[in-house]
Coordinates of N, CA and C and ligand atoms in Angstrom, one line a residue:
X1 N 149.9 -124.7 -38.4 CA 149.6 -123.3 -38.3 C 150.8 -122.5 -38.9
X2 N 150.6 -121.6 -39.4 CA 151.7 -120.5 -39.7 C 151.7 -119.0 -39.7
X3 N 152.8 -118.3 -39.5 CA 152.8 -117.3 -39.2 C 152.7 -116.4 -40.5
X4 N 151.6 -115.1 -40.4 CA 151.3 -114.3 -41.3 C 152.1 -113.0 -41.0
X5 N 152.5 -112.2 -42.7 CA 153.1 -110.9 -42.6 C 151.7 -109.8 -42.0
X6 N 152.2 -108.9 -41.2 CA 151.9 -108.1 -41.2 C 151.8 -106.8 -41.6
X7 N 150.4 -106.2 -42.1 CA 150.6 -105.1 -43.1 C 151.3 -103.9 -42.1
X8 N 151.8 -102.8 -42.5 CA 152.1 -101.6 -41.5 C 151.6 -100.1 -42.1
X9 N 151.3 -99.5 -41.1 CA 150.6 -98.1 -41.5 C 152.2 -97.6 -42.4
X10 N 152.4 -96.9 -43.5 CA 150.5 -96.7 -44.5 C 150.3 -97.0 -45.8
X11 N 150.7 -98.3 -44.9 CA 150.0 -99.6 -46.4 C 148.6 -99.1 -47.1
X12 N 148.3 -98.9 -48.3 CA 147.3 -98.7 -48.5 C 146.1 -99.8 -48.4
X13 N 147.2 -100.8 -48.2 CA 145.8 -102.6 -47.6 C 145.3 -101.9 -46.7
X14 N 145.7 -101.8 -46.1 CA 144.8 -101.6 -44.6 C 144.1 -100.7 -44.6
X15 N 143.6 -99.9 -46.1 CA 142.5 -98.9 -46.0 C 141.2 -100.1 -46.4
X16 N 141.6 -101.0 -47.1 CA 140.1 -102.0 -47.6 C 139.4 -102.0 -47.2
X17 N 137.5 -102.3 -47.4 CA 136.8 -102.5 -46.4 C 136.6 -104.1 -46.7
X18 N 136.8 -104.6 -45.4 CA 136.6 -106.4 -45.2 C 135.7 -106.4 -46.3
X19 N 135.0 -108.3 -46.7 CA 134.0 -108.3 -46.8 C 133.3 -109.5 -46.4
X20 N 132.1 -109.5 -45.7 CA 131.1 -110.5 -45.1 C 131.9 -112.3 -45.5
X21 N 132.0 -112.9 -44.0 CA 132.2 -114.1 -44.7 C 130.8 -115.2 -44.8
X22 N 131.3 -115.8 -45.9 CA 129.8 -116.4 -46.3 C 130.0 -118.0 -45.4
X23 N 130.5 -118.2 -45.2 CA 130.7 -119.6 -44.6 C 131.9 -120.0 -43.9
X24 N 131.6 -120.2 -42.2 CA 132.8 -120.9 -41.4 C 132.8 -122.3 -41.7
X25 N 133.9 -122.4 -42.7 CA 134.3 -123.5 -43.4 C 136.1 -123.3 -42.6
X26 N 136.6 -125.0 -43.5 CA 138.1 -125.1 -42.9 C 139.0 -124.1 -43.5
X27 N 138.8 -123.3 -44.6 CA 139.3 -122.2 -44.7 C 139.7 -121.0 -44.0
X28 N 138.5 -120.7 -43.4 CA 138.4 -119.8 -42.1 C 139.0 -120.4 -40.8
X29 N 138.3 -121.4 -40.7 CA 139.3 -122.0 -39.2 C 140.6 -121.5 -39.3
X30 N 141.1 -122.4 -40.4 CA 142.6 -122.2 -40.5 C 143.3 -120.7 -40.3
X31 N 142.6 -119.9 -41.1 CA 142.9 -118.5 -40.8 C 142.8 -117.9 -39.6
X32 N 141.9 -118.2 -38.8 CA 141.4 -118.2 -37.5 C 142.6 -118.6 -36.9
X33 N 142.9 -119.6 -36.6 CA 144.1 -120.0 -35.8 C 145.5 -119.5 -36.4
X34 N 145.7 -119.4 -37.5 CA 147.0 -118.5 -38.2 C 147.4 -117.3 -37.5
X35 N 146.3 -116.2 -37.7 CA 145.9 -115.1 -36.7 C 146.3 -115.2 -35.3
X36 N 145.5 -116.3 -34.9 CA 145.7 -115.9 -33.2 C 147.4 -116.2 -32.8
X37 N 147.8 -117.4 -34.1 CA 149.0 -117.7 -33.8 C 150.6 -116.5 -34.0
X38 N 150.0 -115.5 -35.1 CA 150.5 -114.8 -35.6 C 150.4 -113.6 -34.6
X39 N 148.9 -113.3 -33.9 CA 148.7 -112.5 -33.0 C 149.5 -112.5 -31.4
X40 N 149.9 -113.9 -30.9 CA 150.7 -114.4 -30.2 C 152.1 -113.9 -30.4
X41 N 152.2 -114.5 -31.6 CA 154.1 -114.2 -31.9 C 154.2 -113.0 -31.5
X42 N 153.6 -112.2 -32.1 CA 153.7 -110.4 -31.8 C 153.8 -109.6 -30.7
X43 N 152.9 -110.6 -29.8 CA 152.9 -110.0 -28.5 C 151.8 -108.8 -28.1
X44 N 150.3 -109.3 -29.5 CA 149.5 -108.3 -29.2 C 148.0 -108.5 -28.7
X45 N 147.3 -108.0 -28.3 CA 145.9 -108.4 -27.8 C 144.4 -108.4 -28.7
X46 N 145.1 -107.9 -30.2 CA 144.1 -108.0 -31.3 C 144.8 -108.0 -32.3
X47 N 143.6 -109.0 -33.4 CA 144.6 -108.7 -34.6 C 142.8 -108.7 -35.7
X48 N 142.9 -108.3 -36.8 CA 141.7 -108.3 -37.9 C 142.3 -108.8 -38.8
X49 N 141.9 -109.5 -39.8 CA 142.5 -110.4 -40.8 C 142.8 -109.0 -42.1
X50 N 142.3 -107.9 -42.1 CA 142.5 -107.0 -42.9 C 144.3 -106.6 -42.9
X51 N 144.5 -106.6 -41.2 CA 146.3 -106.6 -41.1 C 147.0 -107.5 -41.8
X52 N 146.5 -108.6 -41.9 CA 147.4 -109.9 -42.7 C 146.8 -109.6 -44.1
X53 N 146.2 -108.5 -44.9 CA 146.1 -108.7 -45.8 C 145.2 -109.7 -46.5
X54 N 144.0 -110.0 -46.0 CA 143.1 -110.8 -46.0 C 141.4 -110.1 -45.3
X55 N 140.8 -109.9 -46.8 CA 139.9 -108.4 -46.6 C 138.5 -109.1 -46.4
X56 N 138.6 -110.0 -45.7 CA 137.3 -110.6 -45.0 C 137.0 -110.2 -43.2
X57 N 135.7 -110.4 -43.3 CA 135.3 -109.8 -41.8 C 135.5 -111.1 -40.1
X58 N 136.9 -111.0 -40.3 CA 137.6 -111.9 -39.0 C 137.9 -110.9 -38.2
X59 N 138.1 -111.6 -37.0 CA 138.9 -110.9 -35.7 C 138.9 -111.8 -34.8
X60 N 140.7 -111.5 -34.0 CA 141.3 -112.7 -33.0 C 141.0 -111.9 -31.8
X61 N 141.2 -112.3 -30.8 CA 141.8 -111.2 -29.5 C 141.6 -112.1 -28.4
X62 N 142.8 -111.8 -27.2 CA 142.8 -112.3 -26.5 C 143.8 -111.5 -25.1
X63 N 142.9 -110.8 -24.5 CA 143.4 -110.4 -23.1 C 144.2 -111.0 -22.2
X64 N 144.2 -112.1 -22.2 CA 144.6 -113.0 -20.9 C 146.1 -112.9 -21.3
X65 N 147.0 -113.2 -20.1 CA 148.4 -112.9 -19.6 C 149.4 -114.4 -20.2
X66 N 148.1 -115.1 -20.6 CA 148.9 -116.2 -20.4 C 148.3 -117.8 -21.9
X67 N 147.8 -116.7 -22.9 CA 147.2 -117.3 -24.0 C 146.4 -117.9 -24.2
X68 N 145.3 -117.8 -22.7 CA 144.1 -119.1 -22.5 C 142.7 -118.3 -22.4
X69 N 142.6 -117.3 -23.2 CA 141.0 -116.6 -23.8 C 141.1 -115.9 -25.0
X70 N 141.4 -117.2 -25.7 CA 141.0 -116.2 -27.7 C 139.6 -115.8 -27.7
X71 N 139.5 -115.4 -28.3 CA 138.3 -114.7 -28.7 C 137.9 -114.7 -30.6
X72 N 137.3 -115.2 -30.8 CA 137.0 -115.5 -32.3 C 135.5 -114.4 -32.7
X73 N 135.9 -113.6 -33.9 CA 134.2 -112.8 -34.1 C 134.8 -112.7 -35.4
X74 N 133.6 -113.6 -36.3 CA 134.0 -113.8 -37.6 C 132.3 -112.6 -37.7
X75 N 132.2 -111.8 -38.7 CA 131.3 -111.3 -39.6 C 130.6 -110.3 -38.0
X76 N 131.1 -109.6 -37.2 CA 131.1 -108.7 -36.0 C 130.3 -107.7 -36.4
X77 N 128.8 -107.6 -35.6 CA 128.0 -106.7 -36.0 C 127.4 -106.0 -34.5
X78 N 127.6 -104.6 -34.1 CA 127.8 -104.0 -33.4 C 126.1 -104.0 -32.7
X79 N 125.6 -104.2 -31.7 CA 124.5 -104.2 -31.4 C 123.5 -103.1 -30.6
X80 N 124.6 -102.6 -29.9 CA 124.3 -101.5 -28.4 C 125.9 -100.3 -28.3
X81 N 125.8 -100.0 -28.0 CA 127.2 -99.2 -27.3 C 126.1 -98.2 -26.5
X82 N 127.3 -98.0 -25.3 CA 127.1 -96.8 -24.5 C 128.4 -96.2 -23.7
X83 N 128.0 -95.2 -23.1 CA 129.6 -95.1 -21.8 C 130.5 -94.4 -23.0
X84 N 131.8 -93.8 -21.9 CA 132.5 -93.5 -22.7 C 133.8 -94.0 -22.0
X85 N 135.1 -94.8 -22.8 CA 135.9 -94.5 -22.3 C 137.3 -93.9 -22.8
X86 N 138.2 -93.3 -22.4 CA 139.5 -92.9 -23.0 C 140.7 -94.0 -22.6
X87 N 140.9 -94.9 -23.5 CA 142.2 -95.2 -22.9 C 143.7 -95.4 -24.2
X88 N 145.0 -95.8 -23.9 CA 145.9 -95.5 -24.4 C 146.2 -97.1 -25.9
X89 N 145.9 -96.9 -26.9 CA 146.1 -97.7 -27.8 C 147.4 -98.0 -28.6
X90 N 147.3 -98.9 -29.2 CA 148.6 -98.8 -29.7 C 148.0 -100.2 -31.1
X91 N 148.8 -100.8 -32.0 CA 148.2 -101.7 -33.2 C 149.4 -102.4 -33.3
X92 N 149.3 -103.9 -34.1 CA 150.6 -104.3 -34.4 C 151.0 -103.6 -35.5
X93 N 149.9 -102.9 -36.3 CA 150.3 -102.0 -37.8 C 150.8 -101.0 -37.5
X94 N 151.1 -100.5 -36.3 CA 151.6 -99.3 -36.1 C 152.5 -99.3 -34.8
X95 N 153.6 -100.0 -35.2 CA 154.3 -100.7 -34.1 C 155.0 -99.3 -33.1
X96 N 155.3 -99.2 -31.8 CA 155.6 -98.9 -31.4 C 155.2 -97.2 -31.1
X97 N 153.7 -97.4 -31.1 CA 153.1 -96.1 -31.4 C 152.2 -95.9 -30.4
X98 N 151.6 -95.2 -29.5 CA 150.5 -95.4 -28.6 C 149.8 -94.3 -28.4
X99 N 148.8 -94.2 -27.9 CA 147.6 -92.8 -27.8 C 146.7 -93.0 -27.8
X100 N 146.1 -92.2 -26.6 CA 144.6 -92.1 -26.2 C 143.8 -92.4 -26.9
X101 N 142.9 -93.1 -27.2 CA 141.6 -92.9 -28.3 C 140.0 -92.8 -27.1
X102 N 139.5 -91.8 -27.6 CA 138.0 -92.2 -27.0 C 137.1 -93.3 -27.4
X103 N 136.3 -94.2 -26.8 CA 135.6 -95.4 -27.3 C 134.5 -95.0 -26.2
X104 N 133.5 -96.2 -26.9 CA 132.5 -96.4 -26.1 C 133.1 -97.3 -25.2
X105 N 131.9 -96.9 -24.2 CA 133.1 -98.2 -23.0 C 132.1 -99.9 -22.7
X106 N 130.7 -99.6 -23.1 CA 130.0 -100.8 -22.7 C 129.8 -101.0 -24.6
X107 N 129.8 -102.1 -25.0 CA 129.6 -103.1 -26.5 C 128.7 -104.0 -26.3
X108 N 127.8 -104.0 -27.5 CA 127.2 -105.7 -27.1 C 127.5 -105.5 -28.5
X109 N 127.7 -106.9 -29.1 CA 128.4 -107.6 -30.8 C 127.9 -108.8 -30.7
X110 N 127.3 -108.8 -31.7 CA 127.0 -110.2 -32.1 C 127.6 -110.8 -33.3
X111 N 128.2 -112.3 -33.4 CA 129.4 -112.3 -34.0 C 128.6 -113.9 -34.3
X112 N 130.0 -114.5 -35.3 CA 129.7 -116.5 -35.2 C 131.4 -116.6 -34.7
X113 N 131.2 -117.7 -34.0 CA 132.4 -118.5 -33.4 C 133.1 -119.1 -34.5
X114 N 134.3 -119.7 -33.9 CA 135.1 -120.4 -35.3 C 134.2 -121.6 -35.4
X115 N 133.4 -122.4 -34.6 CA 132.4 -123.3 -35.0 C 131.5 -122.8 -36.0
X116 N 131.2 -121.4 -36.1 CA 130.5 -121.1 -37.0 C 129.2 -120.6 -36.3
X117 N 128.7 -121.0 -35.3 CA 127.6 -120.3 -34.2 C 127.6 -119.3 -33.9
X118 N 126.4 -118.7 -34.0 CA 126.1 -117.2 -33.5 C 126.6 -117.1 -32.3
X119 N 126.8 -116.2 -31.5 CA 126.7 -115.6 -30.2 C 126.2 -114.6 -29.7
X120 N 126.3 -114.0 -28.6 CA 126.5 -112.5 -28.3 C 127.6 -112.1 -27.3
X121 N 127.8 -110.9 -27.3 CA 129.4 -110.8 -26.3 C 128.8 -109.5 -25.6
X122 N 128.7 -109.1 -24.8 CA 128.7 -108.0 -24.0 C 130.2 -107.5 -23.3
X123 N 130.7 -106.4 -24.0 CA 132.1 -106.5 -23.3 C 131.9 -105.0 -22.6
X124 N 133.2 -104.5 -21.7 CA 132.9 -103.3 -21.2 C 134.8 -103.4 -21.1
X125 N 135.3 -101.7 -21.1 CA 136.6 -101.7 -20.7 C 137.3 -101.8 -21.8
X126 N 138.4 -102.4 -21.7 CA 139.6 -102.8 -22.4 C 139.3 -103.7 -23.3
X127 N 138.5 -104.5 -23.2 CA 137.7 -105.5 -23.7 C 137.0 -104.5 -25.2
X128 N 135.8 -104.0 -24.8 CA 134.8 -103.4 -25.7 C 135.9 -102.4 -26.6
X129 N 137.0 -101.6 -25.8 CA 138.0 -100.6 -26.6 C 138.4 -101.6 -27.9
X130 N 138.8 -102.7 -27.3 CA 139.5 -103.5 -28.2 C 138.9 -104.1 -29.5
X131 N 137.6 -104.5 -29.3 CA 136.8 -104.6 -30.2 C 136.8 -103.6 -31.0
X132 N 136.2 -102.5 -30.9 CA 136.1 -101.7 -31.3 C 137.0 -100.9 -32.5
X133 N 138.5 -101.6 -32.1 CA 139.4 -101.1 -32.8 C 139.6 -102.1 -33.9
X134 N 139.4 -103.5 -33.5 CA 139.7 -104.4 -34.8 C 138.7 -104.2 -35.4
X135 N 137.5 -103.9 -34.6 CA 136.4 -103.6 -36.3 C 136.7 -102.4 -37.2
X136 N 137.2 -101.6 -36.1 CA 137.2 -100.6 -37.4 C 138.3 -100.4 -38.4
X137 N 139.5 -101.4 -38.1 CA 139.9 -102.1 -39.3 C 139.2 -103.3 -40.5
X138 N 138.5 -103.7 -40.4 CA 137.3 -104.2 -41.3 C 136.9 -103.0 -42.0
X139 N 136.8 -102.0 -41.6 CA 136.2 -100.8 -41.9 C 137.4 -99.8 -43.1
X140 N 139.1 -100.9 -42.7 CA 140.0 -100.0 -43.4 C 140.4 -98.5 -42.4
X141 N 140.2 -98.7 -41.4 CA 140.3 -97.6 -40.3 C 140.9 -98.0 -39.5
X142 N 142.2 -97.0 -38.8 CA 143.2 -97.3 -37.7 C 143.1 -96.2 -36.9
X143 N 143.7 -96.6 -35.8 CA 143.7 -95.9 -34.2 C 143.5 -94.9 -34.8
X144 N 145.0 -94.2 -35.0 CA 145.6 -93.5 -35.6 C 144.6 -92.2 -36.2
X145 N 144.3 -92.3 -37.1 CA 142.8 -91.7 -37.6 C 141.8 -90.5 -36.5
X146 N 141.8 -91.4 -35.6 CA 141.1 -90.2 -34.3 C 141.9 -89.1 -33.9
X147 N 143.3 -89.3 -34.4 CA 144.4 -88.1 -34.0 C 144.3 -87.2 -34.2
X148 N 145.0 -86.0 -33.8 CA 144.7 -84.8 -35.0 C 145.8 -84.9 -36.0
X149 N 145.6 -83.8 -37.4 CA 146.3 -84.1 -38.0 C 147.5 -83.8 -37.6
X150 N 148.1 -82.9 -37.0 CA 149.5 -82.9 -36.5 C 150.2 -84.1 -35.9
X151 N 149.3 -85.1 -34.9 CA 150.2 -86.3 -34.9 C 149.6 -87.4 -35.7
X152 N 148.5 -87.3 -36.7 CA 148.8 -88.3 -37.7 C 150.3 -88.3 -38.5
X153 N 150.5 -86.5 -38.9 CA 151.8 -86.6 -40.0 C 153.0 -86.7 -38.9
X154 N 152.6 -86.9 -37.7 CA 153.7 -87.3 -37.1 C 154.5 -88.7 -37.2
X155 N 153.1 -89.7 -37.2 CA 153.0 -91.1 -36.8 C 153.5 -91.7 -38.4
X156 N 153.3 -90.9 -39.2 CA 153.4 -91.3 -40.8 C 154.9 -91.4 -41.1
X157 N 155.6 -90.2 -40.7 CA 156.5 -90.1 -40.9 C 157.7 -91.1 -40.3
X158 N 157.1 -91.3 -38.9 CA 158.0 -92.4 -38.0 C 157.9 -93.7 -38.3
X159 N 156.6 -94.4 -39.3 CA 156.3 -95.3 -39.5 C 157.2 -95.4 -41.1
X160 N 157.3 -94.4 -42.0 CA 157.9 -94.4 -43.1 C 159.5 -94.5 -43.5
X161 N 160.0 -94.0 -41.7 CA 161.9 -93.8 -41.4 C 161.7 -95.4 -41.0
X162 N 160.7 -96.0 -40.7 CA 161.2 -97.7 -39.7 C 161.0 -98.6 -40.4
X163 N 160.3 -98.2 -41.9 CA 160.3 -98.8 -43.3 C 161.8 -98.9 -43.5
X164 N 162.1 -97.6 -44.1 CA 163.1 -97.2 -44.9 C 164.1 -98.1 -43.7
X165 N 164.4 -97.8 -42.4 CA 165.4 -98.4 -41.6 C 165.0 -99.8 -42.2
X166 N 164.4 -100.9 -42.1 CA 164.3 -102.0 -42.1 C 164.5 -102.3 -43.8
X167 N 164.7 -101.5 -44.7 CA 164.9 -102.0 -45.8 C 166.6 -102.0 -45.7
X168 N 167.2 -101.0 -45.2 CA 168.5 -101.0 -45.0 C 169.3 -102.3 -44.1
X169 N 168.8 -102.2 -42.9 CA 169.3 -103.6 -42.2 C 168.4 -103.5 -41.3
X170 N 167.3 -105.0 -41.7 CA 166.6 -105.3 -41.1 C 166.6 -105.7 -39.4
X171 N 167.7 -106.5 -39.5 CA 168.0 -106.9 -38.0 C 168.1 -105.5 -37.2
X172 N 168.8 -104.5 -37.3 CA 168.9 -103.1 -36.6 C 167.2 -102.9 -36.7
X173 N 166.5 -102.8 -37.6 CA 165.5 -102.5 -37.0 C 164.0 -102.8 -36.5
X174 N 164.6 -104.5 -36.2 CA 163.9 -104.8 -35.6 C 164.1 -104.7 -34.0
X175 N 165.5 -104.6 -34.3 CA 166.2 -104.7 -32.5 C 165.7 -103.4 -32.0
X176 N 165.1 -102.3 -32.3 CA 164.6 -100.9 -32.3 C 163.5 -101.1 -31.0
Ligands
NI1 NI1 145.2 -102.6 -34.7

């Protein structure tokens, strides 16, 4: 397994829209597990293969405290939504950034497993939010986006000084 860069807002990668994968073959596995492993190191609970710069329709996630519920939805096609919920987001592409987004609160998605088998997922909560958010990077769409524009050019500008810092000395700003 190896660990993948991560793109950062406002990479213009991360506007792409995915595209359909045609076959869960060992290529995908492997990306599949790169992801979750990459999504681990980070310390985050979703990642879309669009963040790694890889504009196919993947997504990792994994809620659990303790790294034992990945969640694999390769080619994620949205089936039902209802409910509303508001809760506080944040992205690995937009590190250190957080805010409310509204979502639907109940999902049903139907997706293939890294085996490559259909499913269905009914999520609700933090769960369905979360979906929700890696798909609509597939989409080339970040949290961010639902903002208004006063704290989008806010978010832009903090994300473009922690560039600039990290081109200067990286170590300082990663220690940030
Ligand atoms: Ni994200």
């Amino acid at each position: 397994m190896a660990l993948l860069e991560i793109l950062h807002h406002p990479d213009s990668r991360l506007r792409k829209k995915a595209s359909p994968v045609n076959q869960v073959d060992e290529r995908i596995q492997t990306l599949l597990d790169d992801m979750l492993e990459t999504m681990y190191a980070a310390r985050g609970i979703g990642l879309a293969a669009t963040q790694v710069n890889v504009h196919e329709r993947v997504i990792v996630i994994d809620l659990s405290e303790d790294k034992s519920a990945p969640l694999f939805l390769v080619n994620p096609e949205l089936l039902a939504q209802s409910g509303v919920i508001e809760h506080e987001e944040g992205c690995l592409s937009v590190p250190d950034y957080y805010e409310k987004v509204t979502r639907a609160s109940d999902i049903r998605v139907r997706a293939l497993g890294q085996d490559g088998q259909p499913f269905e997922v009914e999520a609700s909560g933090l769960l369905a939010a979360c979906i929700q958010h890696e798909m609509d990077h597939l989409e080339g769409k970040l949290f961010v986006d639902y903002l208004s524009v006063l704290k989008q050019q806010r978010v832009r500008r903090k994300m473009e000084k922690l560039e600039r810092l990290k081109r200067k000395a990286p170590e300082q700003a990663n220690a940030e």
